[in-house]
Coordinates of N, CA and C in Angstrom, one line a residue:
M1 N 68.9 54.0 2.7 CA 69.2 53.6 1.3 C 68.9 52.0 1.7
I2 N 68.8 51.1 1.0 CA 68.3 50.1 1.3 C 69.3 49.0 0.6
F3 N 69.9 47.9 1.5 CA 70.9 46.9 0.8 C 70.0 45.9 0.0
Y4 N 69.9 45.5 -0.9 CA 69.2 44.2 -1.8 C 70.3 43.2 -1.9
P5 N 70.5 41.9 -1.2 CA 71.3 41.2 -1.7 C 70.5 40.2 -3.0
A6 N 71.5 39.7 -3.7 CA 70.8 39.4 -5.1 C 71.0 37.7 -5.1
I7 N 70.0 37.2 -5.9 CA 70.1 36.0 -6.0 C 69.6 35.6 -7.5
D8 N 70.5 35.3 -8.1 CA 70.5 35.1 -9.5 C 70.3 33.6 -9.8
L9 N 69.2 33.4 -10.7 CA 68.9 32.1 -10.8 C 69.1 31.3 -12.3
K10 N 70.0 30.4 -12.3 CA 70.4 29.6 -13.4 C 70.1 28.3 -13.5
D11 N 69.3 27.5 -14.0 CA 69.1 26.2 -14.6 C 69.0 25.5 -12.9
G12 N 67.7 26.6 -12.0 CA 67.3 26.0 -10.5 C 68.6 26.2 -9.5
E13 N 69.6 27.2 -9.7 CA 70.8 27.2 -9.1 C 70.8 28.6 -8.5
C14 N 71.6 29.3 -7.6 CA 71.8 30.4 -7.0 C 73.7 30.8 -7.7
V15 N 73.6 31.7 -8.9 CA 75.0 31.5 -9.7 C 75.1 33.5 -9.4
R16 N 76.3 33.5 -10.0 CA 76.5 34.9 -10.5 C 77.7 34.9 -11.8
L17 N 77.1 35.5 -12.6 CA 77.6 35.6 -13.9 C 78.8 36.8 -14.0
Y18 N 79.6 36.4 -15.1 CA 81.0 37.7 -15.1 C 80.3 38.6 -16.2
K19 N 80.3 40.1 -16.2 CA 79.4 40.9 -17.0 C 78.5 40.3 -18.0
G20 N 77.7 39.3 -17.2 CA 76.4 39.3 -17.9 C 76.3 37.9 -18.8
D21 N 77.7 37.3 -18.9 CA 77.9 36.2 -19.6 C 77.3 35.2 -19.4
M22 N 76.2 34.3 -19.8 CA 75.8 33.3 -19.0 C 76.4 32.1 -19.3
S23 N 77.8 32.2 -20.4 CA 78.8 31.0 -20.3 C 79.8 31.2 -18.9
Q24 N 79.8 32.1 -18.1 CA 80.6 32.0 -17.7 C 80.0 32.3 -16.2
A25 N 79.5 31.6 -15.6 CA 78.4 31.4 -14.4 C 79.2 30.3 -13.4
T26 N 79.3 31.3 -12.2 CA 79.9 30.6 -11.0 C 78.4 30.5 -9.7
V27 N 78.6 28.8 -9.2 CA 77.3 28.0 -8.7 C 77.9 28.7 -7.5
F28 N 76.8 29.3 -6.7 CA 77.3 29.6 -5.1 C 76.1 28.9 -4.2
N29 N 75.1 28.3 -4.8 CA 74.2 27.5 -3.8 C 73.2 27.0 -4.4
K30 N 73.5 25.4 -4.0 CA 72.5 24.5 -5.6 C 71.1 24.6 -4.9
R31 N 70.8 25.2 -3.3 CA 69.3 25.5 -3.0 C 68.9 26.9 -2.8
P32 N 68.6 27.5 -3.5 CA 68.6 29.2 -3.7 C 67.7 29.7 -2.7
E33 N 66.8 28.8 -2.2 CA 65.6 28.6 -1.1 C 66.5 29.1 0.4
S34 N 67.6 28.2 0.5 CA 68.1 28.3 1.6 C 69.0 29.6 1.8
Q35 N 69.5 29.9 0.6 CA 70.2 31.3 0.3 C 69.3 32.8 0.8
A36 N 68.1 32.2 0.6 CA 67.4 33.6 0.7 C 67.1 33.6 1.9
R37 N 67.0 32.3 3.1 CA 66.8 32.2 4.2 C 67.9 32.9 4.9
I38 N 69.3 32.6 4.5 CA 70.4 33.4 5.1 C 70.3 34.8 5.0
F39 N 69.8 35.4 3.7 CA 70.1 36.8 3.6 C 68.7 37.2 4.8
Q40 N 67.8 36.5 4.8 CA 66.8 36.9 6.1 C 67.0 37.1 7.3
D41 N 68.0 36.1 7.7 CA 68.1 36.0 8.9 C 69.6 36.8 9.0
A42 N 70.2 37.4 8.3 CA 71.2 38.2 8.2 C 70.9 39.6 8.6
G43 N 69.2 39.7 8.7 CA 68.7 41.1 8.5 C 68.4 41.7 7.5
C44 N 68.5 41.5 6.5 CA 68.2 41.9 5.0 C 66.5 42.3 5.0
E45 N 66.4 43.6 4.5 CA 65.1 43.8 4.4 C 64.3 43.4 3.2
W46 N 65.0 43.0 2.1 CA 64.7 43.0 0.8 C 65.4 41.9 0.2
L47 N 64.9 41.3 -0.9 CA 65.7 40.3 -1.6 C 65.4 40.7 -3.1
H48 N 66.6 40.5 -3.6 CA 66.4 40.7 -5.3 C 66.5 39.7 -6.3
I49 N 65.8 39.0 -7.0 CA 65.8 37.9 -7.9 C 65.9 38.1 -9.1
V50 N 66.6 37.6 -10.0 CA 66.6 37.7 -11.5 C 66.8 36.0 -12.0
D51 N 65.7 35.7 -12.9 CA 65.5 34.3 -13.5 C 66.5 34.8 -14.9
L52 N 67.7 34.4 -14.9 CA 68.8 34.4 -16.0 C 68.1 33.7 -17.2
N53 N 67.6 32.7 -17.1 CA 67.6 31.8 -18.2 C 66.2 32.3 -18.8
G54 N 65.4 32.8 -18.0 CA 64.0 33.7 -18.4 C 64.5 35.0 -19.1
A55 N 65.3 35.4 -18.8 CA 65.9 36.7 -19.1 C 66.3 36.5 -20.9
V56 N 66.7 35.4 -20.9 CA 67.3 35.3 -22.5 C 66.1 34.4 -23.7
E57 N 65.2 33.7 -22.7 CA 64.4 32.8 -23.4 C 62.9 33.4 -23.3
G58 N 62.9 34.6 -22.7 CA 61.9 35.7 -23.0 C 60.5 34.7 -22.1
M59 N 60.7 34.3 -21.1 CA 59.6 33.7 -20.2 C 60.2 33.2 -19.3
P60 N 59.4 33.1 -18.0 CA 59.8 32.5 -17.0 C 60.4 31.2 -16.8
V61 N 61.3 30.7 -16.5 CA 61.8 29.6 -16.3 C 62.0 28.8 -15.2
N62 N 62.7 30.0 -14.2 CA 63.0 29.2 -12.6 C 61.6 29.3 -11.9
G63 N 60.3 29.2 -12.5 CA 59.2 29.5 -11.8 C 59.4 28.6 -10.4
A64 N 59.5 27.6 -10.5 CA 59.4 26.7 -9.3 C 60.3 27.2 -7.9
T65 N 61.5 27.4 -8.9 CA 62.3 27.9 -7.8 C 62.1 29.0 -7.1
V66 N 61.7 30.4 -7.6 CA 61.2 31.2 -7.3 C 60.0 31.2 -6.3
D67 N 59.3 30.0 -6.3 CA 58.3 29.7 -5.6 C 58.5 29.4 -4.1
A68 N 59.5 28.5 -4.6 CA 60.4 27.8 -3.4 C 60.9 28.8 -2.1
I69 N 61.3 29.6 -2.6 CA 62.1 31.2 -2.0 C 61.0 31.7 -1.5
L70 N 60.0 32.1 -2.1 CA 58.8 32.7 -1.7 C 58.0 32.1 -0.4
S71 N 58.0 31.0 -0.3 CA 57.8 30.1 0.8 C 58.3 30.0 2.0
E72 N 59.5 30.3 1.4 CA 60.5 29.7 2.4 C 60.9 31.5 3.3
I73 N 60.9 32.6 3.0 CA 61.2 33.8 3.2 C 59.6 34.7 3.8
D74 N 60.0 35.6 4.9 CA 59.0 36.8 4.7 C 59.6 38.0 4.2
I75 N 60.5 38.1 4.0 CA 60.7 39.8 3.5 C 60.4 40.0 2.4
P76 N 60.2 41.2 1.8 CA 60.0 41.4 0.1 C 60.5 40.9 -0.6
V77 N 60.3 40.5 -2.0 CA 60.9 40.0 -2.7 C 60.5 41.0 -4.2
Q78 N 61.6 41.2 -4.8 CA 61.4 42.2 -6.3 C 62.0 40.9 -7.1
L79 N 61.5 40.9 -8.4 CA 61.6 39.8 -9.2 C 61.8 40.3 -10.9
G80 N 63.0 39.7 -11.6 CA 62.8 40.2 -13.0 C 63.5 38.9 -13.6
G81 N 63.5 39.1 -15.2 CA 63.7 38.0 -15.9 C 62.5 37.5 -16.8
G82 N 62.6 37.9 -18.1 CA 61.4 37.3 -18.6 C 60.5 37.4 -18.5
I83 N 59.9 38.3 -17.6 CA 58.4 38.7 -17.4 C 58.3 39.7 -18.5
R84 N 57.4 39.6 -19.7 CA 57.2 40.3 -21.0 C 55.7 40.2 -21.3
D85 N 55.0 40.1 -20.3 CA 53.4 39.9 -20.8 C 52.6 40.3 -19.1
Y86 N 51.3 40.6 -19.4 CA 50.5 41.0 -18.6 C 50.1 39.9 -17.3
E87 N 49.7 39.1 -18.3 CA 49.7 37.6 -17.5 C 50.6 37.1 -16.1
M88 N 51.9 37.3 -16.8 CA 52.9 36.8 -15.8 C 53.3 37.9 -14.8
I89 N 53.1 39.4 -15.1 CA 53.0 40.3 -14.1 C 52.1 40.0 -12.8
E90 N 50.8 40.0 -13.2 CA 49.7 39.5 -12.4 C 50.1 38.3 -11.9
R91 N 50.5 37.2 -12.6 CA 50.6 36.0 -11.8 C 51.8 36.1 -10.6
W92 N 52.7 36.6 -11.0 CA 53.5 37.0 -9.4 C 53.6 37.8 -8.5
L93 N 52.8 38.7 -8.8 CA 52.3 39.8 -7.9 C 51.2 39.2 -7.0
C94 N 50.4 38.1 -7.7 CA 49.4 37.2 -6.7 C 49.9 36.3 -5.9
A95 N 51.2 35.5 -6.6 CA 52.0 34.8 -6.0 C 53.0 35.1 -4.5
G96 N 53.0 36.5 -4.4 CA 53.7 36.8 -3.3 C 55.1 37.8 -3.6
V97 N 55.2 38.1 -5.0 CA 56.1 38.8 -5.0 C 55.8 40.3 -5.2
E98 N 56.6 41.3 -4.5 CA 56.1 42.6 -4.2 C 56.7 43.4 -5.2
R99 N 57.5 43.1 -6.0 CA 57.7 44.2 -7.0 C 58.4 43.5 -8.2
V100 N 57.6 43.8 -9.4 CA 57.7 42.9 -10.4 C 58.9 43.9 -11.1
I101 N 60.1 43.4 -11.9 CA 60.9 44.1 -12.5 C 60.9 43.9 -14.4
L102 N 60.3 44.9 -14.5 CA 60.4 45.0 -16.5 C 61.3 45.5 -17.0
G103 N 62.2 44.9 -17.8 CA 63.4 45.4 -18.6 C 63.4 45.2 -19.9
T104 N 63.3 44.1 -20.5 CA 63.0 44.1 -22.0 C 61.7 44.8 -22.3
A105 N 60.9 44.3 -21.8 CA 59.4 45.1 -22.0 C 59.4 46.4 -21.7
A106 N 60.0 46.9 -20.6 CA 60.3 48.3 -20.8 C 60.5 49.2 -21.9
V107 N 61.6 48.7 -22.7 CA 61.9 49.1 -23.5 C 61.2 49.1 -25.1
E108 N 61.0 47.5 -25.5 CA 60.1 47.1 -26.4 C 58.7 47.2 -26.1
D109 N 57.9 47.6 -25.1 CA 56.4 47.4 -24.7 C 56.1 48.5 -24.0
P110 N 56.6 49.4 -23.9 CA 56.1 50.8 -23.2 C 54.4 51.0 -23.0
P111 N 53.6 50.5 -23.7 CA 52.0 50.5 -23.7 C 52.2 49.5 -22.1
L112 N 52.5 48.2 -22.3 CA 52.5 47.2 -21.4 C 52.7 47.9 -19.6
L113 N 54.2 48.3 -19.9 CA 54.4 48.8 -18.6 C 53.6 50.0 -18.2
K114 N 53.2 51.0 -19.0 CA 52.5 51.9 -18.6 C 50.9 51.1 -17.9
T115 N 50.3 50.3 -18.3 CA 49.2 49.9 -18.2 C 49.1 48.9 -16.8
A116 N 50.6 48.0 -16.7 CA 50.7 47.6 -15.7 C 51.1 48.7 -14.2
A117 N 51.7 49.5 -14.7 CA 52.2 50.5 -13.5 C 50.9 51.3 -12.7
K118 N 49.8 51.3 -13.6 CA 48.7 52.1 -13.4 C 47.7 51.1 -12.7
D119 N 48.0 49.6 -12.9 CA 47.2 48.7 -12.4 C 47.7 48.3 -11.1
F120 N 48.8 48.2 -11.2 CA 49.6 47.8 -9.6 C 50.5 48.9 -9.4
P121 N 49.6 50.0 -8.6 CA 50.9 51.3 -8.0 C 51.4 50.9 -7.1
G122 N 53.0 51.1 -7.2 CA 53.9 51.0 -6.6 C 54.6 49.6 -6.4
R123 N 54.6 48.6 -7.6 CA 54.9 47.4 -7.6 C 55.4 47.1 -8.7
I124 N 55.6 48.0 -9.6 CA 56.3 47.6 -11.0 C 57.7 48.7 -11.3
A125 N 58.4 47.8 -11.0 CA 59.8 48.5 -11.3 C 60.4 48.4 -13.0
V126 N 61.2 49.5 -13.2 CA 62.1 49.3 -14.4 C 63.4 48.6 -14.4
G127 N 63.9 47.9 -14.8 CA 65.5 47.4 -15.1 C 66.3 47.9 -16.1
I128 N 66.7 49.0 -16.1 CA 67.8 49.4 -17.3 C 69.1 48.9 -16.9
D129 N 69.2 48.0 -17.9 CA 70.9 47.4 -17.9 C 71.6 47.7 -19.0
A130 N 72.7 48.6 -18.6 CA 73.5 49.2 -19.8 C 74.9 49.1 -19.8
R131 N 75.3 48.8 -20.9 CA 76.6 48.9 -21.6 C 77.1 49.6 -21.9
D132 N 78.3 50.6 -21.9 CA 78.7 52.0 -22.2 C 77.8 52.9 -22.1
G133 N 76.5 53.0 -21.3 CA 75.5 54.1 -20.9 C 74.3 53.7 -21.8
V134 N 74.3 52.5 -23.0 CA 73.3 52.1 -23.7 C 72.7 50.8 -23.4
A135 N 71.3 51.1 -23.0 CA 70.4 49.8 -22.8 C 70.5 48.7 -23.7
A136 N 70.6 47.5 -22.7 CA 70.9 46.0 -23.6 C 69.9 45.3 -23.2
T137 N 69.1 44.3 -24.0 CA 67.6 43.8 -23.7 C 67.9 42.1 -24.0
R138 N 66.8 41.6 -23.5 CA 66.9 40.1 -23.7 C 68.1 39.3 -23.1
G139 N 68.5 39.3 -21.7 CA 69.2 38.7 -21.1 C 70.7 39.6 -21.1
W140 N 70.5 41.0 -21.6 CA 71.7 41.9 -22.1 C 72.4 41.3 -23.4
V141 N 71.8 40.6 -24.3 CA 72.5 40.4 -25.3 C 72.0 41.0 -26.6
V142 N 71.2 42.0 -26.7 CA 70.7 42.8 -27.8 C 70.8 44.1 -27.5
E143 N 71.4 44.9 -28.2 CA 72.0 46.4 -28.1 C 70.5 47.1 -28.5
S144 N 70.2 48.0 -27.8 CA 68.8 48.6 -28.1 C 69.0 49.9 -28.8
G145 N 70.5 50.7 -28.4 CA 70.7 52.0 -29.3 C 70.1 53.0 -28.4
I146 N 69.5 52.6 -27.5 CA 68.5 53.9 -26.8 C 69.6 53.9 -25.4
P147 N 69.6 55.3 -25.2 CA 70.8 55.7 -23.8 C 70.1 55.5 -22.8
A148 N 70.5 55.1 -21.6 CA 69.9 55.0 -20.2 C 69.0 55.2 -20.0
N149 N 70.1 56.7 -20.1 CA 69.0 58.1 -19.3 C 67.5 58.6 -20.2
D150 N 67.3 58.3 -21.3 CA 66.4 58.2 -21.9 C 65.5 57.4 -21.7
I151 N 65.5 56.2 -21.5 CA 64.6 55.2 -20.9 C 64.0 55.4 -19.7
A152 N 64.8 56.2 -19.0 CA 64.5 56.3 -17.5 C 63.7 57.6 -17.5
R153 N 63.6 58.8 -18.3 CA 62.9 59.7 -18.5 C 61.7 59.1 -19.2
R154 N 61.6 58.5 -20.0 CA 60.3 57.7 -20.4 C 59.2 57.9 -19.8
Y155 N 59.6 56.9 -18.4 CA 58.5 56.7 -17.5 C 58.2 57.5 -16.3
E156 N 58.9 58.6 -16.3 CA 58.9 59.6 -15.2 C 57.5 59.7 -14.7
D157 N 56.4 59.9 -15.4 CA 55.1 60.4 -15.3 C 54.0 59.1 -15.3
D158 N 54.7 57.9 -15.1 CA 53.8 56.6 -15.5 C 53.8 55.9 -14.1
G159 N 53.9 56.4 -12.8 CA 53.8 55.9 -11.6 C 54.7 54.6 -11.5
V160 N 55.9 54.4 -12.3 CA 56.7 53.3 -11.8 C 57.4 53.3 -10.5
A161 N 57.4 52.4 -9.7 CA 57.8 52.4 -8.2 C 59.3 52.9 -8.2
V162 N 60.0 52.4 -9.2 CA 61.8 52.1 -8.8 C 62.4 51.9 -10.2
I163 N 63.7 52.6 -10.4 CA 64.4 52.0 -11.4 C 65.5 51.2 -10.8
I164 N 65.9 50.2 -11.3 CA 66.9 49.4 -11.1 C 68.0 50.0 -12.3
Y165 N 69.4 50.1 -11.6 CA 70.2 50.6 -13.1 C 71.5 49.8 -12.8
T166 N 71.6 49.1 -13.8 CA 73.1 47.9 -13.4 C 73.8 48.3 -14.9
D167 N 75.2 48.6 -14.3 CA 76.3 48.8 -15.2 C 76.9 47.6 -15.3
I168 N 76.6 47.0 -17.0 CA 76.8 45.7 -17.2 C 78.1 45.4 -17.2
G169 N 79.0 46.4 -17.9 CA 80.4 46.1 -17.5 C 81.2 46.2 -16.6
R170 N 80.3 46.4 -15.1 CA 80.5 46.3 -13.7 C 80.2 44.8 -13.4
D171 N 78.9 44.3 -13.6 CA 78.3 43.4 -12.7 C 79.3 42.1 -12.9
G172 N 79.8 41.9 -11.8 CA 80.1 40.3 -11.3 C 81.8 40.6 -11.6
T173 N 82.4 42.0 -11.5 CA 83.7 42.0 -11.7 C 84.5 42.4 -10.7
M174 N 83.4 42.8 -9.8 CA 84.3 43.3 -8.2 C 85.2 44.6 -8.8
L175 N 84.8 45.3 -9.7 CA 85.9 46.3 -9.8 C 85.1 47.9 -9.4
G176 N 84.2 47.7 -8.4 CA 83.9 48.7 -7.8 C 82.3 49.2 -8.9
P177 N 81.4 50.1 -8.5 CA 80.6 50.4 -9.2 C 80.6 51.9 -9.9
N178 N 80.0 51.9 -10.8 CA 80.2 53.1 -12.0 C 79.6 54.3 -11.5
I179 N 80.0 54.8 -10.5 CA 79.4 56.1 -9.6 C 78.6 57.1 -10.7
E180 N 79.8 57.5 -11.4 CA 79.4 58.3 -12.5 C 77.8 58.0 -13.4
A181 N 78.0 57.0 -13.9 CA 76.9 56.4 -14.8 C 75.5 56.5 -14.2
T182 N 75.6 55.9 -12.6 CA 74.3 55.7 -11.9 C 74.3 57.2 -11.5
A183 N 75.4 58.1 -11.0 CA 74.4 59.7 -10.8 C 73.6 60.3 -12.0
R184 N 74.0 59.8 -13.1 CA 73.4 60.4 -14.2 C 72.0 60.1 -14.5
V185 N 71.5 58.8 -14.0 CA 70.4 58.3 -13.8 C 69.7 58.9 -12.9
V186 N 70.2 58.9 -11.8 CA 69.6 59.6 -10.4 C 69.2 61.1 -10.9
D187 N 70.0 61.4 -11.7 CA 69.6 63.1 -11.9 C 68.8 63.0 -12.9
A188 N 68.6 62.4 -13.7 CA 67.5 62.7 -15.2 C 66.1 62.5 -14.5
V189 N 66.0 61.7 -13.4 CA 64.5 61.6 -13.1 C 64.2 62.1 -11.7
D190 N 62.9 61.8 -11.2 CA 62.6 61.8 -9.6 C 62.4 60.4 -9.5
I191 N 62.0 59.5 -9.9 CA 61.7 58.3 -9.8 C 63.0 57.6 -8.9
P192 N 62.7 57.1 -7.6 CA 63.8 56.4 -6.8 C 64.6 55.4 -8.1
V193 N 66.3 55.5 -7.5 CA 66.8 54.7 -8.4 C 67.9 53.7 -7.5
I194 N 67.8 52.0 -7.7 CA 68.6 51.4 -7.2 C 69.4 51.4 -7.9
A195 N 70.9 51.2 -7.7 CA 72.2 50.8 -8.0 C 72.6 49.2 -8.0
S196 N 73.2 48.7 -9.3 CA 73.6 47.5 -9.3 C 74.9 47.5 -10.1
G197 N 75.8 46.6 -9.7 CA 77.3 46.2 -10.6 C 78.5 46.8 -10.1
G198 N 79.1 45.6 -10.0 CA 80.6 46.1 -9.3 C 80.7 46.1 -8.0
V199 N 80.1 46.5 -6.7 CA 80.3 46.3 -5.9 C 81.1 45.1 -4.9
S200 N 82.2 45.6 -4.4 CA 83.1 44.7 -3.9 C 83.8 44.5 -2.4
K201 N 83.4 45.8 -2.1 CA 83.6 46.2 -0.7 C 82.7 47.2 0.0
L202 N 82.7 47.2 1.3 CA 81.6 48.0 2.2 C 82.3 49.7 1.6
Q203 N 83.4 50.2 1.5 CA 83.9 51.2 1.0 C 83.2 51.5 -0.3
D204 N 82.6 50.7 -1.1 CA 82.0 51.0 -2.2 C 80.8 51.6 -2.1
L205 N 80.1 50.9 -0.6 CA 78.9 51.3 -0.2 C 78.8 52.9 0.0
A206 N 80.1 53.1 0.8 CA 80.6 54.4 1.4 C 80.6 55.3 0.2
D207 N 81.4 54.9 -0.9 CA 81.4 55.7 -1.7 C 79.7 56.2 -2.4
L208 N 79.3 55.2 -2.9 CA 78.0 55.7 -3.3 C 76.9 56.4 -2.1
M209 N 76.8 56.4 -1.3 CA 76.2 57.1 -0.4 C 76.6 58.2 -0.2
N210 N 78.0 58.8 -0.4 CA 78.2 59.8 -0.3 C 78.6 61.0 -1.5
A211 N 78.2 60.0 -2.9 CA 78.5 60.6 -4.2 C 77.0 60.9 -4.6
I212 N 76.1 60.1 -4.1 CA 74.7 60.0 -4.6 C 73.7 59.8 -3.1
P213 N 73.5 60.6 -2.3 CA 72.8 60.4 -1.4 C 71.6 60.6 -1.2
N214 N 70.9 60.5 -2.6 CA 69.5 60.3 -3.0 C 69.3 58.7 -3.5
L215 N 70.6 58.3 -3.3 CA 70.1 56.9 -3.9 C 69.3 56.3 -3.1
D216 N 68.1 55.5 -3.6 CA 67.2 54.5 -2.8 C 67.9 53.4 -2.7
G217 N 68.6 52.8 -2.9 CA 69.3 51.5 -2.5 C 70.5 50.7 -3.7
V218 N 71.1 49.7 -2.9 CA 72.4 49.2 -3.7 C 72.1 47.5 -3.7
I219 N 72.4 46.8 -4.8 CA 72.0 45.7 -5.0 C 73.8 45.2 -4.9
S220 N 74.0 43.9 -4.4 CA 75.2 43.3 -4.5 C 74.7 41.9 -4.6
G221 N 75.8 41.3 -5.2 CA 75.7 39.5 -5.2 C 77.0 38.9 -5.0
R222 N 78.3 39.2 -5.9 CA 79.1 38.5 -5.9 C 80.0 38.6 -4.3
A223 N 80.0 39.9 -4.2 CA 80.9 40.4 -3.2 C 80.7 39.7 -1.8
I224 N 79.1 39.4 -1.7 CA 78.6 38.7 -0.6 C 78.8 37.3 -0.6
Y225 N 79.0 36.8 -1.7 CA 79.0 35.3 -1.8 C 80.7 34.9 -1.5
D226 N 81.6 35.8 -1.9 CA 82.9 35.8 -2.2 C 83.2 36.2 -0.5
G227 N 82.4 36.4 0.5 CA 82.7 36.9 1.7 C 83.5 38.3 1.9
K228 N 83.3 38.9 1.0 CA 84.0 40.4 0.9 C 83.9 41.2 2.4
F229 N 82.6 41.0 2.5 CA 82.2 41.7 3.7 C 81.0 41.2 4.1
A230 N 80.4 41.5 5.5 CA 79.5 40.7 6.4 C 78.0 41.9 5.9
L231 N 77.3 40.6 5.7 CA 75.8 40.8 5.3 C 75.1 42.1 6.4
K232 N 75.9 42.0 7.7 CA 75.1 42.6 8.8 C 75.8 43.9 8.9
D233 N 77.2 44.1 8.6 CA 77.7 45.2 8.3 C 77.5 45.8 7.0
A234 N 76.8 45.8 6.0 CA 76.0 46.2 5.0 C 74.8 46.9 5.5
V235 N 74.2 45.9 5.6 CA 72.8 46.3 6.3 C 72.9 47.3 7.0
E236 N 73.8 47.4 8.4 CA 73.7 48.4 9.1 C 74.3 49.6 8.6
M237 N 75.2 49.7 7.8 CA 75.9 50.9 7.3 C 74.5 51.5 6.4
L238 N 73.9 51.2 5.5 CA 72.9 51.9 4.9 C 71.8 52.2 5.3
I239 N 71.5 51.8 7.0 CA 70.2 52.1 7.4 C 70.0 53.9 7.4

């Protein structure tokens, strides 16, 4: 199981939101590239980046900041937020992003995701952001009406590298992950699943490992920035 530290970008800064609310953003580092270096130096094997402005506006907004991060570190990066056409997918993969995350596009433009997964094998992820088990899109502000499990099953045979399941109600709350909802997604598909939202302590990581032994990875943000546990301990626990 892989530990993914998160860098959420808003207006060029490293922030964390509360339940996905853009008006409730806490700034943790004004230089996200330096934060990325901290994560790499702590032994993290991957970095998870989301362009929050891009997710809302439907196009990458923090591109220059992402480029700065890519030039600063050597570990692989997965990137999401506002990536909704083939040209942008190709642009980021060519720029050094290892894996592109399609969220809104996965729900609203299935042919795009299928084509990208075919053309870039192993490098396309589906981001399923769910509120009460139902997927939300466009920066979590639009309710799709589609159950998260249905979206996961939709891409079972399309070559998607991984599914990133975020429980919006737990994101940034420090209330612990929604283990039951995550387990339902894991059980619904054979695609590897990464859990996101609510991790607040090392015990949360242990609980996820014990309850869902075939979980591929865990994303954490707020708990790291608040110093709830040491990065080194999280990385070593999930090896």
